[in-house]
PDB file of C-alpha atoms in Angstrom:
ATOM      1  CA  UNK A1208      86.799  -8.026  74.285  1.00 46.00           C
ATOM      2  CA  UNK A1209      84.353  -8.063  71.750  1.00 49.00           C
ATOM      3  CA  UNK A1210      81.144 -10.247  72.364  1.00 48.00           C
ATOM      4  CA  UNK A1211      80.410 -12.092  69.343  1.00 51.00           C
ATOM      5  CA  UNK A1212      76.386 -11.140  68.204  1.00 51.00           C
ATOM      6  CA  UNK A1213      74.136 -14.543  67.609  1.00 55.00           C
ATOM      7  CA  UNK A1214      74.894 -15.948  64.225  1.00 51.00           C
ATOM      8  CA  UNK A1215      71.458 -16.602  61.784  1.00 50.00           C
ATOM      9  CA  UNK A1216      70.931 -20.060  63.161  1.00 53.00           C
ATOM     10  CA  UNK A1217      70.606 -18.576  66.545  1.00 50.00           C
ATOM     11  CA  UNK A1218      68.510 -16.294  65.705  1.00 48.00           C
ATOM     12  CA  UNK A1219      66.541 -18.171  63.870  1.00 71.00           C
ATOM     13  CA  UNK A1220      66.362 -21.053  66.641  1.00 71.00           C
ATOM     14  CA  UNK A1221      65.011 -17.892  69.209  1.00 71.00           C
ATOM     15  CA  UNK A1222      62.380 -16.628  66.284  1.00 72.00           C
ATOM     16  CA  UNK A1223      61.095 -20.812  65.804  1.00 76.00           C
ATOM     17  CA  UNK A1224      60.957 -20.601  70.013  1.00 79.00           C
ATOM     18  CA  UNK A1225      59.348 -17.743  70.350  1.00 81.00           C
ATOM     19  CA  UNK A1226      56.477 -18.405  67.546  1.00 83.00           C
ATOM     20  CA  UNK A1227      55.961 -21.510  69.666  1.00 84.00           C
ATOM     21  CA  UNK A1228      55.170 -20.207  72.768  1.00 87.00           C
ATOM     22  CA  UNK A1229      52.763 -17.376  71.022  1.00 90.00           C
ATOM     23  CA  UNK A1230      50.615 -20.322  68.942  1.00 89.00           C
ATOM     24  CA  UNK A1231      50.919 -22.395  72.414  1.00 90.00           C
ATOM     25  CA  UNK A1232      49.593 -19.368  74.256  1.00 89.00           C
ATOM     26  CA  UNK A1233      46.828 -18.422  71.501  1.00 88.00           C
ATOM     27  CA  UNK A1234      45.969 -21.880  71.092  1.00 87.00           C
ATOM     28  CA  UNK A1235      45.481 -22.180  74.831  1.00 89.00           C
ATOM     29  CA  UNK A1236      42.932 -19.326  75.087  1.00 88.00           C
ATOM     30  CA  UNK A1237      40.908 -20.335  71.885  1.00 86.00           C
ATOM     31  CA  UNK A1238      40.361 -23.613  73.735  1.00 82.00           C
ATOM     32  CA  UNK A1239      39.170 -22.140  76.837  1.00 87.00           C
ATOM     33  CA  UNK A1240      37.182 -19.133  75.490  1.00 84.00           C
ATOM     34  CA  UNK A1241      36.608 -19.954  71.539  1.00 82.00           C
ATOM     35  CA  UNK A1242      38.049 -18.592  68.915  1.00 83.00           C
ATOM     36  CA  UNK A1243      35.616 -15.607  68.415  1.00 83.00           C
ATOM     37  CA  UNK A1244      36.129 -14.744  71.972  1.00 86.00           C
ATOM     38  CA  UNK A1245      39.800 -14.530  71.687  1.00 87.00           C
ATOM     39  CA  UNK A1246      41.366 -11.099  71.253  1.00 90.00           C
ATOM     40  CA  UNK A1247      45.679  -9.958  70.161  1.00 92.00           C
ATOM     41  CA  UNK A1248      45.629  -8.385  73.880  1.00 92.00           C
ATOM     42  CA  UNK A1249      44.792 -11.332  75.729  1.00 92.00           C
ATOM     43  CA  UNK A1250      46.761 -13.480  74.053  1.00 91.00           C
ATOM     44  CA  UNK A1251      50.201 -10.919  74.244  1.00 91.00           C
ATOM     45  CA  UNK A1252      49.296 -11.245  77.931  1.00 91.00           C
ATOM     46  CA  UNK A1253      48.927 -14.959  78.087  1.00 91.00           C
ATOM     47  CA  UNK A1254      52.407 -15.372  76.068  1.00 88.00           C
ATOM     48  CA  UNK A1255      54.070 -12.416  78.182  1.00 88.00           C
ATOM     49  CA  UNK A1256      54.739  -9.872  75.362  1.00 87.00           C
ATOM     50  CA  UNK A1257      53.735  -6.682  74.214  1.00 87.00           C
ATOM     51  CA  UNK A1258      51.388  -7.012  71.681  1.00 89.00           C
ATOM     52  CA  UNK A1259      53.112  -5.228  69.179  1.00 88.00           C
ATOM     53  CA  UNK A1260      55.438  -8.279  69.029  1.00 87.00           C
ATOM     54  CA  UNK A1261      51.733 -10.367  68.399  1.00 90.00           C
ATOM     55  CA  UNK A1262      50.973  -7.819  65.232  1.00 90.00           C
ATOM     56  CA  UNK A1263      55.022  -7.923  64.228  1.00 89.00           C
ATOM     57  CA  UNK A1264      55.605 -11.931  64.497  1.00 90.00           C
ATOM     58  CA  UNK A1265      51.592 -12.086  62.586  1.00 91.00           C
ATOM     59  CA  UNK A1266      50.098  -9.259  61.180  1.00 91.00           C
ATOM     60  CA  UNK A1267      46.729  -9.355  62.806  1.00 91.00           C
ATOM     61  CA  UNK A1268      43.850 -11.504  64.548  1.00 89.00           C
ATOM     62  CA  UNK A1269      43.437 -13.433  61.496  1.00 89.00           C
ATOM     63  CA  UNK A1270      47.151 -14.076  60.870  1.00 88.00           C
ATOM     64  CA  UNK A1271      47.152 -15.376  63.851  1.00 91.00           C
ATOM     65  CA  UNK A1272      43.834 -17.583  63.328  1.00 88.00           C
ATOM     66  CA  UNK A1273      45.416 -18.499  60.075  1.00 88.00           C
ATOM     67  CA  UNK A1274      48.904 -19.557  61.957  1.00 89.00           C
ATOM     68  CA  UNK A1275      47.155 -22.071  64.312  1.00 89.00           C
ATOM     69  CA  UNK A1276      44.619 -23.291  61.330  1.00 88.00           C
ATOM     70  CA  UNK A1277      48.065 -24.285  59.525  1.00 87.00           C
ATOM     71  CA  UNK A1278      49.008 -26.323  62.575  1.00 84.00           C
ATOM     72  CA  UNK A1279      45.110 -27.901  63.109  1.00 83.00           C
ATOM     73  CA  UNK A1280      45.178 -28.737  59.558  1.00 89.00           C
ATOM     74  CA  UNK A1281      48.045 -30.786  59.416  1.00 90.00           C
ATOM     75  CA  UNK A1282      46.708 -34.120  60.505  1.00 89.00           C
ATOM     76  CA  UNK A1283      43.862 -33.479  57.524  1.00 94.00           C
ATOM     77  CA  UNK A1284      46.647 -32.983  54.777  1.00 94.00           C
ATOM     78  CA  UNK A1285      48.108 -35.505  55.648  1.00 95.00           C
ATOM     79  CA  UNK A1286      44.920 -38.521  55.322  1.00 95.00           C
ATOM     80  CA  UNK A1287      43.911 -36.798  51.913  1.00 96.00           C
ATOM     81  CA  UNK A1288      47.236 -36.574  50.738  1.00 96.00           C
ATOM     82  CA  UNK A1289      49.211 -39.659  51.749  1.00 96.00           C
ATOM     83  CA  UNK A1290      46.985 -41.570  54.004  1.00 96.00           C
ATOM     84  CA  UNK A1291      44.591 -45.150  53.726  1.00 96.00           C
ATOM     85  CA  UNK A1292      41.876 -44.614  50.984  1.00 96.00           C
ATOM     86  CA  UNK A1293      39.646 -43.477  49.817  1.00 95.00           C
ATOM     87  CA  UNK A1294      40.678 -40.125  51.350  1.00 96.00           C
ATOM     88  CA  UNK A1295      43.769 -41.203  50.551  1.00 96.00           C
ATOM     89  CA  UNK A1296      45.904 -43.260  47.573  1.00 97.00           C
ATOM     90  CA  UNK A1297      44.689 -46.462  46.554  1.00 96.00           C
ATOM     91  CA  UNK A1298      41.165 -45.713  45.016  1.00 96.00           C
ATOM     92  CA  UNK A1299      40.396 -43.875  41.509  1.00 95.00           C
ATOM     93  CA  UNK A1300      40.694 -40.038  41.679  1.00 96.00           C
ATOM     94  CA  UNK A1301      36.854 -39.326  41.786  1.00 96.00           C
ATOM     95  CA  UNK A1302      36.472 -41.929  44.416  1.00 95.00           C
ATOM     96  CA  UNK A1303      38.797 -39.783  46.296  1.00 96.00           C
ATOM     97  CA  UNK A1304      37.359 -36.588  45.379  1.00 96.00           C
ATOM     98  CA  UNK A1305      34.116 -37.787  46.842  1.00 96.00           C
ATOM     99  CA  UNK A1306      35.466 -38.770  49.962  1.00 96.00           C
ATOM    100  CA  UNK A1307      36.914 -35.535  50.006  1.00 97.00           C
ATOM    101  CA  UNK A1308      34.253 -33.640  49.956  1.00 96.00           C
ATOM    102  CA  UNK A1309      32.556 -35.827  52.674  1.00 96.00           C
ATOM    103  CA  UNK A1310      35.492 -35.258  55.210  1.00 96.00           C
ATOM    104  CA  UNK A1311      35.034 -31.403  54.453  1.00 96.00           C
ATOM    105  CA  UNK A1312      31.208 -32.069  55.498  1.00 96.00           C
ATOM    106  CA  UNK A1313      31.777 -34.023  58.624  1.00 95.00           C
ATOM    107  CA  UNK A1314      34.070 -31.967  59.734  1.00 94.00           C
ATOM    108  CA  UNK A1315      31.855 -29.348  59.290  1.00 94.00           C
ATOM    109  CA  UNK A1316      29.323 -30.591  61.342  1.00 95.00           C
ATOM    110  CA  UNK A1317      31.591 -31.741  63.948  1.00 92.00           C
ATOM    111  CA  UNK A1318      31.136 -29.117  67.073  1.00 86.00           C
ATOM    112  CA  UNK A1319      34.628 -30.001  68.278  1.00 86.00           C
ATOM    113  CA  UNK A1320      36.949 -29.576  65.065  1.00 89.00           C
ATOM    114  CA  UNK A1321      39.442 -27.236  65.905  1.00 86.00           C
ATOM    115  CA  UNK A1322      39.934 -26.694  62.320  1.00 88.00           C
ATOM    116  CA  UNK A1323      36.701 -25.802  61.324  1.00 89.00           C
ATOM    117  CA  UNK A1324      36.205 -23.887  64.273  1.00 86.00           C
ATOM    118  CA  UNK A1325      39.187 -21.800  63.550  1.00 88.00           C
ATOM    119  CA  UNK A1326      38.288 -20.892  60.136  1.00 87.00           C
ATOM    120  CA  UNK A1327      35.164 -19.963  60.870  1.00 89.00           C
ATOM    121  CA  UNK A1328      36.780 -16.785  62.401  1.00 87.00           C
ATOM    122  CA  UNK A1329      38.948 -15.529  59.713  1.00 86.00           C
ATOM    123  CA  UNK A1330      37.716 -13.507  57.232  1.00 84.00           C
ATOM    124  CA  UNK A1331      36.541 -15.185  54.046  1.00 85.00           C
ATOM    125  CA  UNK A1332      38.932 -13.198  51.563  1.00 86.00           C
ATOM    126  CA  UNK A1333      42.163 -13.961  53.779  1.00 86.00           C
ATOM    127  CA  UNK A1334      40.898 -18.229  53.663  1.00 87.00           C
ATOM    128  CA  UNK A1335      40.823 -17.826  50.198  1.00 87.00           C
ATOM    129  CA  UNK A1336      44.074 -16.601  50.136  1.00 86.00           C
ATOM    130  CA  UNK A1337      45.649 -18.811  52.669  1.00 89.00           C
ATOM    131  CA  UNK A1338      48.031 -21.899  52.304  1.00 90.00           C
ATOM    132  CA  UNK A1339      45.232 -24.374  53.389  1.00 91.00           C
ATOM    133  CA  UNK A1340      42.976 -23.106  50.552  1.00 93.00           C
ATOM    134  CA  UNK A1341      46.138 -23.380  48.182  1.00 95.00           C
ATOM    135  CA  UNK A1342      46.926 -26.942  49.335  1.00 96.00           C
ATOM    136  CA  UNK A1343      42.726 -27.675  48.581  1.00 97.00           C
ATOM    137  CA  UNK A1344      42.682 -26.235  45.156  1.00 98.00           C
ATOM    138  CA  UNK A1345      45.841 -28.308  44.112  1.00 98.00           C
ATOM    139  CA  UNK A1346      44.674 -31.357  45.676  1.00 98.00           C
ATOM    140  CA  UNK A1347      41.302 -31.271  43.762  1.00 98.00           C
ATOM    141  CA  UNK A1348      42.582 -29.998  40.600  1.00 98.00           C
ATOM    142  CA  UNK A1349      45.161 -33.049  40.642  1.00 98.00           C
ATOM    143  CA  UNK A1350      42.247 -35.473  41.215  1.00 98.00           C
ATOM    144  CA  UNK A1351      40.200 -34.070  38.165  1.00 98.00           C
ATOM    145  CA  UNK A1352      42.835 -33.879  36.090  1.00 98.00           C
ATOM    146  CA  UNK A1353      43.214 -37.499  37.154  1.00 97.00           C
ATOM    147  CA  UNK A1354      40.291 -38.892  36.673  1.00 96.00           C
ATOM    148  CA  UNK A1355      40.013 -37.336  33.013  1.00 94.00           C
ATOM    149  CA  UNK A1356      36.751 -36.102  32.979  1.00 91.00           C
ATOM    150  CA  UNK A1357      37.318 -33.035  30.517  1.00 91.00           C
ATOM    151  CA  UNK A1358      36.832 -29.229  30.769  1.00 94.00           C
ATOM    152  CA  UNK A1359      39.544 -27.887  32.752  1.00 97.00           C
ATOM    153  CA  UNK A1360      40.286 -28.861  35.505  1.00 97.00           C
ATOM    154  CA  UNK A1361      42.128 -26.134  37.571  1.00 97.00           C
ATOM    155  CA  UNK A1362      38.760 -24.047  36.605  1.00 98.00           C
ATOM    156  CA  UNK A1363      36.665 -27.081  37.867  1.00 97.00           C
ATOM    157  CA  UNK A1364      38.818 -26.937  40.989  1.00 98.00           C
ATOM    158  CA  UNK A1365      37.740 -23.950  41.620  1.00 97.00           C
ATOM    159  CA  UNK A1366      33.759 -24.340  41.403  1.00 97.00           C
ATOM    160  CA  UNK A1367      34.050 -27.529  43.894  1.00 97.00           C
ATOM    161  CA  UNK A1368      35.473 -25.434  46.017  1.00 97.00           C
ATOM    162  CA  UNK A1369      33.137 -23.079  45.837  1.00 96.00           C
ATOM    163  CA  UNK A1370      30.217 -25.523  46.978  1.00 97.00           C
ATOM    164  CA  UNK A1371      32.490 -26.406  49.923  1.00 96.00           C
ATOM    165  CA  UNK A1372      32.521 -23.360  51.413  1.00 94.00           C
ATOM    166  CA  UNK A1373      32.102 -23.449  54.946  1.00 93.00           C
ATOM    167  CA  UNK A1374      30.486 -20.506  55.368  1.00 94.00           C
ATOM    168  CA  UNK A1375      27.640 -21.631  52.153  1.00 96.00           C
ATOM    169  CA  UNK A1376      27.287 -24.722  54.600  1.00 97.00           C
ATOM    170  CA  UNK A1377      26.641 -23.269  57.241  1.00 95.00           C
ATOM    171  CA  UNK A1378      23.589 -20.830  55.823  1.00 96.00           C
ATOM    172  CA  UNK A1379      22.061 -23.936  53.809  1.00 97.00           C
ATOM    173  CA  UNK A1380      22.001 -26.116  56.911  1.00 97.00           C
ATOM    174  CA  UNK A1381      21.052 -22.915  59.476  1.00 95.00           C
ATOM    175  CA  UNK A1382      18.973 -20.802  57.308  1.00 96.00           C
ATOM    176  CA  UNK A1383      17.350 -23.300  54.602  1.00 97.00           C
ATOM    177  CA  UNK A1384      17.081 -26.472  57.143  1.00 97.00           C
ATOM    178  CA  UNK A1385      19.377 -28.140  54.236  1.00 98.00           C
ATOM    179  CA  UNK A1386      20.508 -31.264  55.871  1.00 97.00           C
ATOM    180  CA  UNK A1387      24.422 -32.516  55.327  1.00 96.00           C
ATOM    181  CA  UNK A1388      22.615 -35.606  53.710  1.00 96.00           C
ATOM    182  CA  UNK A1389      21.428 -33.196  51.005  1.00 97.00           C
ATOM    183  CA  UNK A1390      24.726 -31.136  50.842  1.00 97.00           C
ATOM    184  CA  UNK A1391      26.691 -34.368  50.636  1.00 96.00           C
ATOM    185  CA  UNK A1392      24.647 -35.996  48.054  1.00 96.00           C
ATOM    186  CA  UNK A1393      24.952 -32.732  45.941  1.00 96.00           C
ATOM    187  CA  UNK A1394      29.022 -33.131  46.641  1.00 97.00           C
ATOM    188  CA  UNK A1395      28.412 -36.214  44.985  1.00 96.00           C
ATOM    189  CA  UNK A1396      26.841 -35.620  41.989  1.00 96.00           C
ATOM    190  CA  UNK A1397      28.970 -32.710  41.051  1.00 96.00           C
ATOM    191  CA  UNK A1398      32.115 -35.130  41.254  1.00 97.00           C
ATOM    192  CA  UNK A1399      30.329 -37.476  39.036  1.00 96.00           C
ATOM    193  CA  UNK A1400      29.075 -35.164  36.227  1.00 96.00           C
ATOM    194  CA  UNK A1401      32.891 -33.786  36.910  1.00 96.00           C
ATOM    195  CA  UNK A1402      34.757 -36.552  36.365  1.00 96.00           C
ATOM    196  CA  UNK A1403      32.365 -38.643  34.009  1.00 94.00           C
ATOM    197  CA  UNK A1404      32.162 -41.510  36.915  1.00 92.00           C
ATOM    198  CA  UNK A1405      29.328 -43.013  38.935  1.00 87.00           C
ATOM    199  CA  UNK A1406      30.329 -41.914  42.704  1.00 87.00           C
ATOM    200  CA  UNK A1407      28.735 -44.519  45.453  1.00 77.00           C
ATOM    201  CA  UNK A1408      27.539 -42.818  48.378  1.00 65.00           C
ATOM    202  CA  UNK A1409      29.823 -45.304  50.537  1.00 49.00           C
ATOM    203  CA  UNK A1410      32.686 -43.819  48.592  1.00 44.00           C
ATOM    204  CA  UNK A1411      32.657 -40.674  52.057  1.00 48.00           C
TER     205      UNK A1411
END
């Protein structure tokens, strides 16, 4: 007799599984050793595969970084896109843009945000090219075209963005001795002359 093979949802069920346990597994290790101590071997090993099934299910190191950045970033898409103001809806769109920007900076400065300490490893042209970044550029360029400020908007997007760059942060507070206080007042200003507004400080 003929043993029927597994069907698509099956397999798709063991694919879902199997992801799982590889983020679990990765996620474990970048907890205990860091994320820039964390290498495809060690993590094949932790998961029990062979780590061409690691470079198969992601690609490389940074797919991998990008995969559990998806899953740290989920509770942060969530506040700015649904969640209480002004990070949320409920305030006017540059009063969200500023707080915005503010979350990006705390977070920033926060030693234990797994986020931020995740995308600190992956290389800067692969973050610019990742879902996250997407999901940032759409949220922004929705809140400018919002708040009506002129220019365009999607363009706009693009130079906030640039400001926010983790990596900019990080040599302007490390190498210049640029406090946040200075980087987030900056934020602010941009969104104003952005959006045509006065942006309160209190607004992050």
């Amino acid at each position: 007799m003929t043993v029927p093979s597994p069907g698509p949802a099956t397999e798709r069920a063991d694919a879902a599984r199997n992801r799982a346990r590889l983020l679990e597994a990765a996620a474990r290790l970048v907890a205990e050793r860091g994320a820039g101590q964390v290498t495809m071997q060690a993590v094949a090993e932790a998961a029990g595969v062979g780590k061409g099934t690691l470079f198969r299910r992601f690609g490389d190191r940074d797919g991998l970084l990008l995969a559990l950045l998806d899953e740290a970033e989920e509770a942060f898409q969530e506040a700015y896109t649904s969640g209480p103001p002004p990070l949320g809806p409920g305030v006017s769109a540059a009063d969200r843009l500023a707080a915005f920007g503010c979350a990006l900076l705390d977070r920033a400065t926060c030693t234990t945000d797994r986020g931020m300490a995740l995308v600190r490893h992956v290389d800067c042209e692969r973050r610019s090219a990742s879902r996250i970044h997407h999901a940032f550029h759409g949220h922004v360029t929705a809140l400018l075209r919002e708040a009506g400020g002129g220019g365009d908007p999607e363009m706009l997007a693009f130079a906030l963005l640039a400001f926010a760059d983790i990596d900019l942060w990080d040599r302007l507070m490390r190498d210049r001795g640029i406090p946040a206080d200075r980087i987030r007042a900056t934020w602010l200003d941009l969104v104003g002359r952005m959006t045509g507004t006065e942006v309160d400080a209190p607004a992050c």
